[in-house]
Amino acid sequence: MHEATYDVKEIEKRLAQYIAGLKAPSVLKEAMDYSIQAGGKRIRPLFLLSTVSALGERVEKGMQTACAVEMIHTYSLIHDDLPAMDDDDLRRGKPTNHKVFGEAVAILAGDGLLTHSFQLIAEDPYLDDALKVKLIALLAESAGPEGMVAGQVADMEGENKKLTLDELEYIHAHKTGKLLTFSVLAGAMIGGVTDMQLEQFRQFAEHLGIAFQIRDDILDIEGDQKKIGKRVGSDESRHKSTYPALLTLEGAKAELKKHIRLAKERLKETGADTGTLLELVRMVETRDH
Amino acid sequence: MHEATYDVKEIEKRLAQYIAGLKAPSVLKEAMDYSIQAGGKRIRPLFLLSTVSALGERVEKGMQTACAVEMIHTYSLIHDDLPAMDDDDLRRGKPTNHKVFGEAVAILAGDGLLTHSFQLIAEDPYLDDALKVKLIALLAESAGPEGMVAGQVADMEGENKKLTLDELEYIHAHKTGKLLTFSVLAGAMIGGVTDMQLEQFRQFAEHLGIAFQIRDDILDIEGDQKKIGKRVGSDESRHKSTYPALLTLEGAKAELKKHIRLAKERLKETGADTGTLLELVRMVETRDH
């Protein structure tokens, strides 16, 4: 079976190499590297690589795209933490990028990671041009003004407002769902799937994305501050709409269970070798940080 | 002969259409559109399209890439104007993006334009996949941490310091030169050039980029505030290193002339039909805003 733990180290090694290899001012490289190395679960690259592997393709074929998606995720955290946005001082228990490098460099480090992610896919030595173009189009759609950026704007607009469940789902489907779905779809495309399998993987990823977000909201209430690396209860103190606030804590837990079940059903339908993917699903369901 | 004036209107129409067509929160689309419609000379798309045309290829083939490069240029202005960066209230005589939409939306509008630019090239209906991949790789390199973003970081680090001519040239070659060079090279690649012609176009673009920046510095001293849309003398009051400060005003003018001459020589060597490109060179040399 495919080893997800091995992949995390390899992903982190590659990310560090790509940044170290850049011909750029050292403070920019340091700032990019700081947030890339700040840890996190690497859940997007792991889903991407595990999907590649579940389809019997070599993990190496997905590595550069996996690093690209982690760079995009990291840029979004840097920009989200800025004083003009969420104004967070800590991220994963460490000072946020702008606290260390200043706001200007933090903005530019984010811009740099975002831009470079497309170069990584375009220069991938293992993928053919047709696939690269599809991956780039899908990544831009998933991360851009119709994807993650849309979710971020909707999230800000929804602050201090009581949202409906539909509005809350729009925010999460875009803010975190699109990039997670991209990761699974990119892995499926690199692994070489049929159109029907691609649709099954898409539905798998969408249920997974919702489950991921519900778990996040639950952790904000029940989690251990030391493990999460940020203050527990911060959603409530910011009057953010959450699944527990809309559905009660028990209702949110039932909803989490439902989406995990649906994700597993869709995954089974793909007929792929889903061992590692199921491990990752379990991690989404039970993670404590 | 190819009509550059026609292109400006067409470029602006296309840019507006691409943004109007996005499925995104309306405030995000308004913010993206605001800065896109704020005018400017559209010099990057014009150079791109005029190069395509100079090589006898249909302008339409370059239109989507031309819009992509203008989106990247616009994102860079939005982020540059932020309080944490240059802290500018006016751009082209109008309030800057964050003055109208707030900092958070301005940051996200910039992120959205940057991300969407890659989608525009990836989804171009006229270019083949091999060319799209080359254009995307070159655009990311030109705009990212080895290109424009590097120049922006170096520019900030150089503030309130007396720079050498080499340091000043590094800043400009990256901050404005790389994207201008991309525009010419992209046009040449879309127009279908030989390797030797591509190298001649590159040198043409590099001299042009330096000339563009020298003219910018001269305008900051001699320009008409109403035409430029920002305060004259702002470089000096910010203690920014400029060509006139390093070379004297007369020296800077001589240097401008030299690079314009070299640009024209390289352009002639390409053997392309350079009518419109020469018009644009004249515009770079003599522009008053």
Coordinates of C-alpha atoms in Angstrom, one line a residue:
Chain A
M1 CA 0.0 0.0 0.0
H2 CA 1.0 3.5 -0.7
E3 CA 2.7 5.3 2.2
A4 CA 1.2 8.8 3.0
T5 CA 3.8 9.5 5.7
Y6 CA 6.6 9.1 3.2
D7 CA 4.9 11.6 0.9
V8 CA 4.7 14.3 3.5
K9 CA 8.5 14.3 3.9
E10 CA 9.0 14.2 0.2
I11 CA 6.5 17.0 -0.5
E12 CA 8.2 19.2 2.1
K13 CA 11.6 18.4 0.7
R14 CA 10.5 19.4 -2.8
L15 CA 8.8 22.5 -1.7
A16 CA 12.0 23.6 0.1
Q17 CA 14.0 22.8 -3.0
Y18 CA 11.8 24.8 -5.4
I19 CA 12.0 27.9 -3.2
A20 CA 15.8 27.5 -2.5
G21 CA 16.3 27.3 -6.3
L22 CA 14.7 30.6 -7.1
K23 CA 16.8 33.5 -8.3
A24 CA 15.1 36.1 -6.1
P25 CA 15.9 38.6 -3.3
S26 CA 16.8 36.6 -0.1
V27 CA 14.1 38.2 2.1
L28 CA 11.5 37.2 -0.4
K29 CA 12.7 33.6 -0.5
E30 CA 12.9 33.5 3.3
A31 CA 9.3 34.8 3.6
M32 CA 8.0 32.3 1.1
D33 CA 9.9 29.5 2.8
Y34 CA 8.8 30.5 6.3
S35 CA 5.1 29.9 5.6
I36 CA 5.7 26.9 3.4
Q37 CA 7.8 25.3 6.2
A38 CA 5.3 26.3 8.9
G39 CA 3.8 22.9 8.7
G40 CA 0.2 22.0 8.4
K41 CA -1.2 18.6 7.4
R42 CA -0.3 18.9 3.6
I43 CA -3.8 17.5 3.1
R44 CA -4.2 18.8 -0.4
P45 CA -1.0 17.4 -1.8
L46 CA -1.7 14.1 0.1
F47 CA -5.1 13.8 -1.5
L48 CA -3.6 14.6 -4.9
L49 CA -0.8 12.0 -4.6
S50 CA -3.0 9.4 -3.0
T51 CA -5.4 9.7 -5.9
V52 CA -2.6 9.3 -8.4
S53 CA -1.4 6.2 -6.6
A54 CA -5.0 4.8 -6.2
L55 CA -5.2 4.8 -9.9
G56 CA -1.9 2.8 -10.3
E57 CA 0.2 5.7 -11.6
R58 CA 3.6 6.7 -10.2
V59 CA 3.3 9.3 -7.4
E60 CA 6.2 11.2 -9.0
K61 CA 3.9 12.3 -11.8
G62 CA 1.8 14.2 -9.4
M63 CA 4.6 15.7 -7.2
Q64 CA 5.0 19.0 -9.0
T65 CA 1.3 19.7 -9.2
A66 CA 1.0 18.7 -5.5
C67 CA 3.6 21.3 -4.6
A68 CA 1.8 23.8 -6.7
V69 CA -1.5 23.4 -4.8
E70 CA 0.3 23.6 -1.5
M71 CA 1.9 26.9 -2.6
I72 CA -1.5 28.2 -3.5
H73 CA -2.9 27.1 -0.2
T74 CA 0.0 28.7 1.6
Y75 CA -0.4 32.0 -0.3
S76 CA -4.0 32.1 0.7
L77 CA -3.1 31.7 4.4
I78 CA -0.5 34.5 4.2
H79 CA -3.0 36.9 2.7
D80 CA -5.9 35.8 5.0
D81 CA -3.8 36.5 8.1
L82 CA -3.0 40.1 7.0
P83 CA -4.3 42.9 9.3
A84 CA -6.7 44.1 6.5
M85 CA -8.2 40.6 6.4
D86 CA -8.4 38.3 9.5
D87 CA -5.7 40.1 11.4
D88 CA -4.2 37.0 12.9
D89 CA -0.9 37.0 14.9
L90 CA -0.5 33.3 15.1
R91 CA -0.9 30.5 12.6
R92 CA -0.1 26.9 13.6
G93 CA 1.3 28.2 16.8
K94 CA 3.9 30.4 15.1
P95 CA 3.9 34.2 14.3
T96 CA 2.1 34.9 11.0
N97 CA 4.1 35.9 8.0
H98 CA 3.5 39.6 8.3
K99 CA 4.4 39.5 12.0
V100 CA 7.9 38.3 11.0
F101 CA 8.5 40.0 7.7
G102 CA 6.2 42.9 7.7
E103 CA 3.0 43.4 5.7
A104 CA 4.6 44.5 2.4
V105 CA 6.9 41.4 2.1
A106 CA 4.0 39.2 3.3
I107 CA 1.8 40.4 0.5
L108 CA 4.6 39.9 -2.0
A109 CA 5.5 36.4 -0.7
G110 CA 1.9 35.5 -1.2
D111 CA 1.9 36.9 -4.7
G112 CA 5.1 35.0 -5.4
L113 CA 3.8 31.7 -4.3
L114 CA 0.6 32.1 -6.2
T115 CA 2.4 33.0 -9.4
H116 CA 5.1 30.4 -9.1
S117 CA 2.6 27.6 -8.7
F118 CA 1.5 27.9 -12.3
Q119 CA 5.2 27.8 -13.4
L120 CA 5.7 24.5 -11.5
I121 CA 2.9 22.8 -13.5
A122 CA 3.9 24.4 -16.8
E123 CA 7.5 23.1 -16.3
D124 CA 6.6 19.6 -15.0
P125 CA 8.9 17.1 -16.8
Y126 CA 6.4 14.2 -16.5
L127 CA 3.2 15.6 -17.9
D128 CA 2.2 16.2 -21.5
D129 CA 1.2 19.7 -22.7
A130 CA -2.5 18.8 -23.1
L131 CA -2.7 17.7 -19.4
K132 CA -0.7 20.7 -18.2
V133 CA -3.1 23.1 -19.9
K134 CA -6.1 21.3 -18.3
L135 CA -4.6 21.3 -14.9
I136 CA -3.6 25.0 -15.1
A137 CA -7.1 26.0 -16.3
L138 CA -8.7 24.0 -13.5
L139 CA -6.3 25.3 -10.8
A140 CA -6.9 28.9 -11.9
E141 CA -10.6 28.4 -11.8
S142 CA -10.5 26.7 -8.4
A143 CA -8.2 29.3 -6.8
G144 CA -9.3 32.4 -8.6
P145 CA -12.3 34.8 -8.7
E146 CA -14.8 32.0 -9.3
G147 CA -13.2 29.8 -6.7
M148 CA -11.2 30.3 -3.5
V149 CA -11.0 34.1 -3.9
A150 CA -14.8 34.3 -4.3
G151 CA -15.2 32.3 -1.1
Q152 CA -12.9 34.6 0.7
V153 CA -14.9 37.7 -0.4
A154 CA -18.2 36.0 0.6
D155 CA -16.7 35.0 3.9
M156 CA -15.8 38.6 4.7
E157 CA -19.1 39.9 3.6
G158 CA -20.8 37.3 5.8
E159 CA -19.0 38.4 9.0
N160 CA -21.2 39.7 11.8
K161 CA -24.3 38.5 9.8
K162 CA -26.4 35.5 10.5
L163 CA -26.1 33.3 7.4
T164 CA -28.4 30.7 6.0
L165 CA -27.1 27.2 5.6
D166 CA -27.0 27.8 1.8
E167 CA -24.8 30.9 2.2
L168 CA -22.5 29.1 4.6
E169 CA -22.2 26.2 2.1
Y170 CA -21.4 28.7 -0.7
I171 CA -18.6 30.1 1.4
H172 CA -17.0 26.8 2.3
A173 CA -17.5 25.2 -1.1
H174 CA -15.5 28.1 -2.5
K175 CA -13.1 29.1 0.3
T176 CA -11.8 25.6 1.0
G177 CA -13.8 23.2 -1.1
K178 CA -12.6 24.2 -4.6
L179 CA -8.9 23.7 -3.9
L180 CA -9.5 20.4 -2.1
T181 CA -11.7 19.3 -5.1
F182 CA -8.9 20.4 -7.4
S183 CA -6.4 18.3 -5.6
V184 CA -8.5 15.1 -6.0
L185 CA -9.4 15.9 -9.6
A186 CA -5.8 16.7 -10.5
G187 CA -4.7 13.4 -9.0
A188 CA -7.5 11.7 -11.0
M189 CA -6.5 13.4 -14.3
I190 CA -2.8 12.6 -13.8
G191 CA -3.8 9.0 -12.9
G192 CA -5.7 8.8 -16.1
V193 CA -9.4 8.3 -15.4
T194 CA -12.6 7.9 -17.5
D195 CA -15.1 10.8 -17.5
M196 CA -17.4 8.8 -15.3
Q197 CA -14.7 8.1 -12.7
L198 CA -13.8 11.8 -12.8
E199 CA -17.3 12.7 -11.9
Q200 CA -17.3 10.2 -9.0
F201 CA -14.0 11.6 -7.8
R202 CA -15.6 15.1 -8.0
Q203 CA -18.5 14.1 -5.8
F204 CA -16.2 12.3 -3.4
A205 CA -14.1 15.5 -3.1
E206 CA -17.1 17.7 -2.6
H207 CA -18.5 15.6 0.3
L208 CA -15.0 15.5 1.7
G209 CA -14.7 19.3 1.5
I210 CA -17.9 19.8 3.5
A211 CA -16.8 17.2 6.0
F212 CA -13.5 19.0 6.4
Q213 CA -15.1 22.3 7.1
I214 CA -17.6 20.9 9.6
R215 CA -14.8 19.2 11.5
D216 CA -13.0 22.6 11.4
D217 CA -16.0 24.3 13.0
I218 CA -16.3 21.6 15.6
L219 CA -12.6 21.9 16.5
D220 CA -13.1 25.6 17.1
I221 CA -15.5 24.6 19.9
E222 CA -14.1 21.3 21.2
G223 CA -10.5 21.4 20.1
D224 CA -7.3 21.7 22.1
Q225 CA -5.8 25.1 21.7
K226 CA -2.2 23.8 21.8
K227 CA -2.9 21.3 19.0
I228 CA -4.8 23.7 16.8
G229 CA -2.2 26.5 17.2
K230 CA -4.8 29.2 17.5
R231 CA -7.3 30.4 20.0
V232 CA -10.3 28.1 20.5
G233 CA -13.7 29.8 20.3
S234 CA -12.4 32.5 17.9
D235 CA -15.3 31.9 15.5
E236 CA -17.9 32.6 18.2
S237 CA -16.1 35.7 19.5
R238 CA -16.0 37.0 15.9
H239 CA -19.7 36.2 15.4
K240 CA -18.8 33.9 12.5
S241 CA -21.6 31.7 11.2
T242 CA -20.6 28.0 11.6
Y243 CA -22.2 24.6 11.2
P244 CA -22.6 24.1 15.0
A245 CA -24.2 27.6 15.3
L246 CA -26.7 26.8 12.6
L247 CA -27.3 23.1 13.3
T248 CA -26.3 22.7 17.0
L249 CA -23.1 20.8 17.9
E250 CA -24.9 17.5 17.7
G251 CA -26.5 18.4 14.4
A252 CA -23.1 19.3 13.0
K253 CA -21.7 16.0 14.1
A254 CA -24.5 14.1 12.4
E255 CA -23.9 16.2 9.2
L256 CA -20.2 15.4 9.4
K257 CA -21.0 11.7 9.6
K258 CA -23.4 11.9 6.6
H259 CA -20.9 13.6 4.3
I260 CA -18.1 11.2 5.3
R261 CA -20.4 8.3 4.5
L262 CA -21.4 9.8 1.1
A263 CA -17.7 10.5 0.3
K264 CA -16.8 6.9 1.0
E265 CA -19.7 5.6 -1.2
R266 CA -18.7 7.7 -4.1
L267 CA -15.0 6.7 -3.7
K268 CA -16.0 3.0 -3.7
E269 CA -17.8 3.5 -7.0
T270 CA -14.6 4.7 -8.7
G271 CA -13.3 1.2 -8.4
A272 CA -9.8 2.5 -7.6
D273 CA -7.5 1.1 -5.0
T274 CA -8.7 3.3 -2.2
G275 CA -6.6 2.2 0.8
T276 CA -4.6 5.4 1.4
L277 CA -7.5 7.6 0.4
L278 CA -9.7 6.0 3.0
E279 CA -7.0 6.6 5.6
L280 CA -7.0 10.3 4.6
V281 CA -10.8 10.4 4.9
R282 CA -10.5 9.0 8.4
M283 CA -8.0 11.8 9.2
V284 CA -10.5 14.4 7.9
E285 CA -13.2 12.9 10.1
T286 CA -11.2 12.5 13.3
R287 CA -8.4 15.1 13.1
D288 CA -7.7 17.1 16.3
H289 CA -5.8 20.0 14.7
Chain B
M1 CA -0.8 49.1 -41.6
H2 CA -2.0 47.8 -38.3
E3 CA -4.1 50.2 -36.2
A4 CA -3.0 50.4 -32.6
T5 CA -5.9 52.7 -31.7
Y6 CA -8.4 50.1 -32.8
D7 CA -6.7 47.6 -30.5
V8 CA -6.9 49.7 -27.4
K9 CA -10.7 49.8 -27.7
E10 CA -10.9 46.1 -28.5
I11 CA -8.6 45.2 -25.6
E12 CA -10.7 47.3 -23.2
K13 CA -13.9 45.7 -24.5
R14 CA -12.5 42.2 -24.0
L15 CA -11.2 42.9 -20.6
A16 CA -14.6 44.2 -19.5
Q17 CA -16.3 41.1 -21.0
Y18 CA -14.0 38.6 -19.3
I19 CA -14.7 40.2 -15.9
A20 CA -18.4 40.6 -16.5
G21 CA -18.6 36.9 -17.4
L22 CA -17.2 35.7 -14.1
K23 CA -19.4 33.9 -11.6
A24 CA -18.2 35.8 -8.6
P25 CA -19.4 38.0 -5.8
S26 CA -20.4 41.4 -7.3
V27 CA -18.2 43.5 -5.1
L28 CA -15.2 41.4 -6.3
K29 CA -16.1 41.9 -9.9
E30 CA -16.7 45.6 -9.4
A31 CA -13.3 46.0 -7.7
M32 CA -11.5 44.0 -10.5
D33 CA -13.3 46.0 -13.1
Y34 CA -12.7 49.3 -11.4
S35 CA -8.9 49.1 -11.8
I36 CA -9.0 47.4 -15.2
Q37 CA -11.2 50.3 -16.5
A38 CA -9.1 52.9 -14.8
G39 CA -7.3 53.5 -18.1
G40 CA -3.6 53.6 -18.7
K41 CA -1.8 53.3 -21.9
R42 CA -2.4 49.5 -22.4
I43 CA 1.2 49.5 -23.5
R44 CA 1.9 45.8 -22.7
P45 CA -1.1 44.5 -24.7
L46 CA -0.3 46.9 -27.5
F47 CA 3.3 45.7 -27.8
L48 CA 2.1 42.1 -27.7
L49 CA -0.5 42.6 -30.4
S50 CA 1.7 44.8 -32.6
T51 CA 4.4 42.1 -32.5
V52 CA 1.9 39.5 -33.5
S53 CA 0.8 41.7 -36.4
A54 CA 4.4 42.7 -37.3
L55 CA 4.9 39.0 -38.0
G56 CA 1.9 38.7 -40.3
E57 CA -0.3 36.8 -37.9
R58 CA -3.9 37.6 -37.0
V59 CA -4.1 40.0 -34.0
E60 CA -7.0 37.9 -32.6
K61 CA -4.5 35.1 -31.8
G62 CA -2.8 37.4 -29.3
M63 CA -5.9 39.0 -27.8
Q64 CA -6.4 36.7 -24.8
T65 CA -2.8 36.7 -23.8
A66 CA -2.7 40.5 -24.2
C67 CA -5.7 40.7 -21.8
A68 CA -3.9 38.3 -19.4
V69 CA -0.8 40.5 -19.3
E70 CA -2.9 43.6 -18.7
M71 CA -4.7 41.8 -15.8
I72 CA -1.3 41.0 -14.3
H73 CA -0.1 44.6 -14.7
T74 CA -3.3 45.8 -13.1
Y75 CA -3.0 43.4 -10.1
S76 CA 0.5 44.7 -9.5
L77 CA -0.7 48.3 -9.4
I78 CA -3.5 47.5 -6.9
H79 CA -1.1 45.7 -4.6
D80 CA 1.6 48.4 -5.0
D81 CA -0.8 51.1 -4.0
L82 CA -1.8 49.4 -0.7
P83 CA -1.0 51.3 2.5
A84 CA 1.6 48.6 3.4
M85 CA 3.4 49.2 0.1
D86 CA 3.5 52.6 -1.6
D87 CA 0.4 53.9 0.2
D88 CA -1.0 55.8 -2.7
D89 CA -4.4 57.4 -2.7
L90 CA -4.5 58.3 -6.4
R91 CA -3.7 56.3 -9.5
R92 CA -4.2 57.8 -12.9
G93 CA -6.1 60.7 -11.2
K94 CA -8.6 58.4 -9.6
P95 CA -8.9 57.0 -6.1
T96 CA -6.8 53.8 -5.7
N97 CA -8.6 50.5 -5.4
H98 CA -8.4 50.2 -1.6
K99 CA -9.6 53.8 -1.2
V100 CA -12.8 52.7 -2.9
F101 CA -13.3 49.1 -1.9
G102 CA -11.2 48.8 1.3
E103 CA -7.9 47.0 1.7
A104 CA -9.3 43.5 2.0
V105 CA -11.2 43.6 -1.2
A106 CA -8.3 45.3 -3.0
I107 CA -5.9 42.5 -2.0
L108 CA -8.4 39.9 -3.2
A109 CA -9.2 41.8 -6.4
G110 CA -5.4 41.7 -7.1
D111 CA -5.2 38.0 -6.3
G112 CA -8.2 37.4 -8.5
L113 CA -6.8 39.2 -11.5
L114 CA -3.4 37.5 -11.1
T115 CA -5.0 34.0 -10.9
H116 CA -7.5 34.6 -13.7
S117 CA -4.8 35.7 -16.1
F118 CA -3.4 32.2 -16.3
Q119 CA -6.9 30.8 -17.0
L120 CA -7.3 33.2 -19.9
I121 CA -4.2 31.8 -21.6
A122 CA -5.0 28.1 -20.7
E123 CA -8.5 28.5 -22.2
D124 CA -7.5 30.5 -25.4
P125 CA -9.4 29.0 -28.3
Y126 CA -6.7 29.9 -30.9
L127 CA -3.5 28.6 -29.5
D128 CA -2.2 25.1 -29.3
D129 CA -1.3 23.4 -26.1
A130 CA 2.5 23.5 -26.6
L131 CA 2.4 27.3 -27.1
K132 CA 0.0 27.8 -24.1
V133 CA 2.4 26.0 -21.8
K134 CA 5.4 28.0 -23.0
L135 CA 3.4 31.3 -22.6
I136 CA 2.2 30.3 -19.1
A137 CA 5.7 29.3 -18.0
L138 CA 7.2 32.5 -19.3
L139 CA 4.4 34.7 -17.9
A140 CA 4.8 33.1 -14.4
E141 CA 8.6 33.5 -14.6
S142 CA 8.3 37.2 -15.7
A143 CA 5.6 38.1 -13.1
G144 CA 6.6 35.9 -10.2
P145 CA 9.4 35.7 -7.6
E146 CA 12.1 35.7 -10.2
G147 CA 10.5 38.6 -12.1
M148 CA 8.2 41.4 -11.2
V149 CA 7.7 40.4 -7.6
A150 CA 11.5 40.3 -7.2
G151 CA 11.7 43.8 -8.6
Q152 CA 9.1 45.0 -6.2
V153 CA 10.9 43.6 -3.2
A154 CA 14.2 45.0 -4.4
D155 CA 12.5 48.4 -4.9
M156 CA 11.2 48.4 -1.3
E157 CA 14.6 47.4 0.1
G158 CA 16.2 50.2 -1.9
E159 CA 14.1 53.0 -0.6
N160 CA 15.9 55.6 1.4
K161 CA 19.2 54.2 0.2
K162 CA 21.5 55.6 -2.4
L163 CA 21.6 52.9 -5.1
T164 CA 24.3 52.2 -7.7
L165 CA 23.3 52.2 -11.3
D166 CA 23.5 48.4 -11.3
E167 CA 21.1 48.1 -8.4
L168 CA 18.7 50.6 -10.1
E169 CA 18.8 48.6 -13.3
Y170 CA 18.1 45.3 -11.5
I171 CA 15.0 46.9 -9.9
H172 CA 13.7 48.2 -13.2
A173 CA 14.6 45.2 -15.3
H174 CA 12.5 43.1 -12.9
K175 CA 9.8 45.5 -11.7
T176 CA 8.7 46.8 -15.1
G177 CA 11.1 45.2 -17.6
K178 CA 10.2 41.6 -17.3
L179 CA 6.5 42.0 -18.0
L180 CA 7.2 44.4 -21.0
T181 CA 9.7 41.8 -22.3
F182 CA 7.1 39.1 -21.8
S183 CA 4.6 41.1 -23.9
V184 CA 7.0 41.4 -26.9
L185 CA 8.2 37.8 -26.6
A186 CA 4.7 36.4 -26.3
G187 CA 3.7 38.3 -29.4
A188 CA 6.8 37.0 -31.2
M189 CA 6.0 33.4 -30.1
I190 CA 2.3 33.7 -31.1
G191 CA 3.5 35.3 -34.4
G192 CA 5.8 32.3 -35.0
V193 CA 9.4 33.4 -35.0
T194 CA 12.8 31.7 -35.4
D195 CA 15.1 31.4 -32.3
M196 CA 17.3 34.1 -33.7
Q197 CA 14.3 36.5 -34.2
L198 CA 13.2 35.7 -30.7
E199 CA 16.6 36.7 -29.3
Q200 CA 16.4 40.0 -31.4
F201 CA 12.9 40.7 -30.1
R202 CA 14.2 40.0 -26.5
Q203 CA 17.0 42.6 -26.9
F204 CA 14.6 45.0 -28.5
A205 CA 12.3 44.6 -25.5
E206 CA 15.0 45.0 -22.9
H207 CA 16.3 48.3 -24.3
L208 CA 12.7 49.4 -24.6
G209 CA 12.0 48.6 -21.0
I210 CA 15.0 50.6 -19.8
A211 CA 13.9 53.5 -22.0
F212 CA 10.4 53.3 -20.6
Q213 CA 11.7 53.6 -17.1
I214 CA 14.0 56.4 -17.7
R215 CA 11.2 58.3 -19.4
D216 CA 9.1 57.6 -16.2
D217 CA 11.8 59.1 -14.0
I218 CA 12.1 62.2 -16.3
L219 CA 8.3 62.6 -16.2
D220 CA 8.4 62.6 -12.4
I221 CA 10.6 65.8 -12.6
E222 CA 9.3 67.5 -15.8
G223 CA 5.8 66.1 -16.2
D224 CA 2.5 67.8 -16.0
Q225 CA 0.7 66.6 -12.8
K226 CA -2.7 66.6 -14.4
K227 CA -1.5 64.4 -17.3
I228 CA 0.4 61.9 -15.1
G229 CA -2.5 61.7 -12.5
K230 CA -0.1 61.7 -9.6
R231 CA 2.0 64.2 -7.8
V232 CA 5.1 65.3 -9.6
G233 CA 8.4 65.2 -7.6
S234 CA 7.1 62.3 -5.6
D235 CA 10.3 60.2 -6.3
E236 CA 12.5 62.9 -4.9
S237 CA 10.3 63.5 -1.8
R238 CA 10.5 59.7 -1.1
H239 CA 14.3 59.7 -1.6
K240 CA 13.9 57.2 -4.4
S241 CA 16.9 56.5 -6.5
T242 CA 16.2 57.5 -10.1
Y243 CA 18.1 57.8 -13.4
P244 CA 18.2 61.6 -13.2
A245 CA 19.5 61.5 -9.6
L246 CA 22.3 59.1 -10.7
L247 CA 23.1 60.5 -14.1
T248 CA 21.8 64.1 -13.9
L249 CA 18.7 65.1 -16.0
E250 CA 20.8 65.6 -19.1
G251 CA 22.6 62.4 -18.6
A252 CA 19.3 60.5 -18.2
K253 CA 18.0 62.1 -21.4
A254 CA 21.1 60.9 -23.3
E255 CA 20.7 57.4 -21.9
L256 CA 17.0 57.4 -23.0
K257 CA 18.1 58.3 -26.5
K258 CA 20.7 55.6 -26.5
H259 CA 18.4 52.8 -25.5
I260 CA 15.7 54.0 -28.0
R261 CA 18.4 53.8 -30.7
L262 CA 19.5 50.3 -29.7
A263 CA 15.9 49.1 -29.5
K264 CA 15.3 50.4 -33.0
E265 CA 18.4 48.7 -34.3
R266 CA 17.5 45.3 -32.8
L267 CA 13.9 45.7 -34.1
K268 CA 15.2 46.3 -37.6
E269 CA 17.3 43.1 -37.5
T270 CA 14.2 41.0 -36.9
G271 CA 13.1 41.7 -40.5
A272 CA 9.5 42.0 -39.3
D273 CA 7.0 44.6 -40.6
T274 CA 7.8 47.1 -37.8
G275 CA 5.5 50.0 -38.6
T276 CA 3.2 49.9 -35.6
L277 CA 6.0 48.8 -33.3
L278 CA 8.0 51.9 -34.2
E279 CA 5.0 54.1 -33.5
L280 CA 4.9 52.5 -30.0
V281 CA 8.6 53.1 -29.5
R282 CA 8.0 56.7 -30.3
M283 CA 5.3 56.8 -27.7
V284 CA 7.6 55.3 -25.1
E285 CA 10.2 58.0 -26.0
T286 CA 8.0 61.0 -26.0
R287 CA 5.0 60.2 -23.8
D288 CA 3.9 62.9 -21.4
H289 CA 1.9 60.6 -19.0

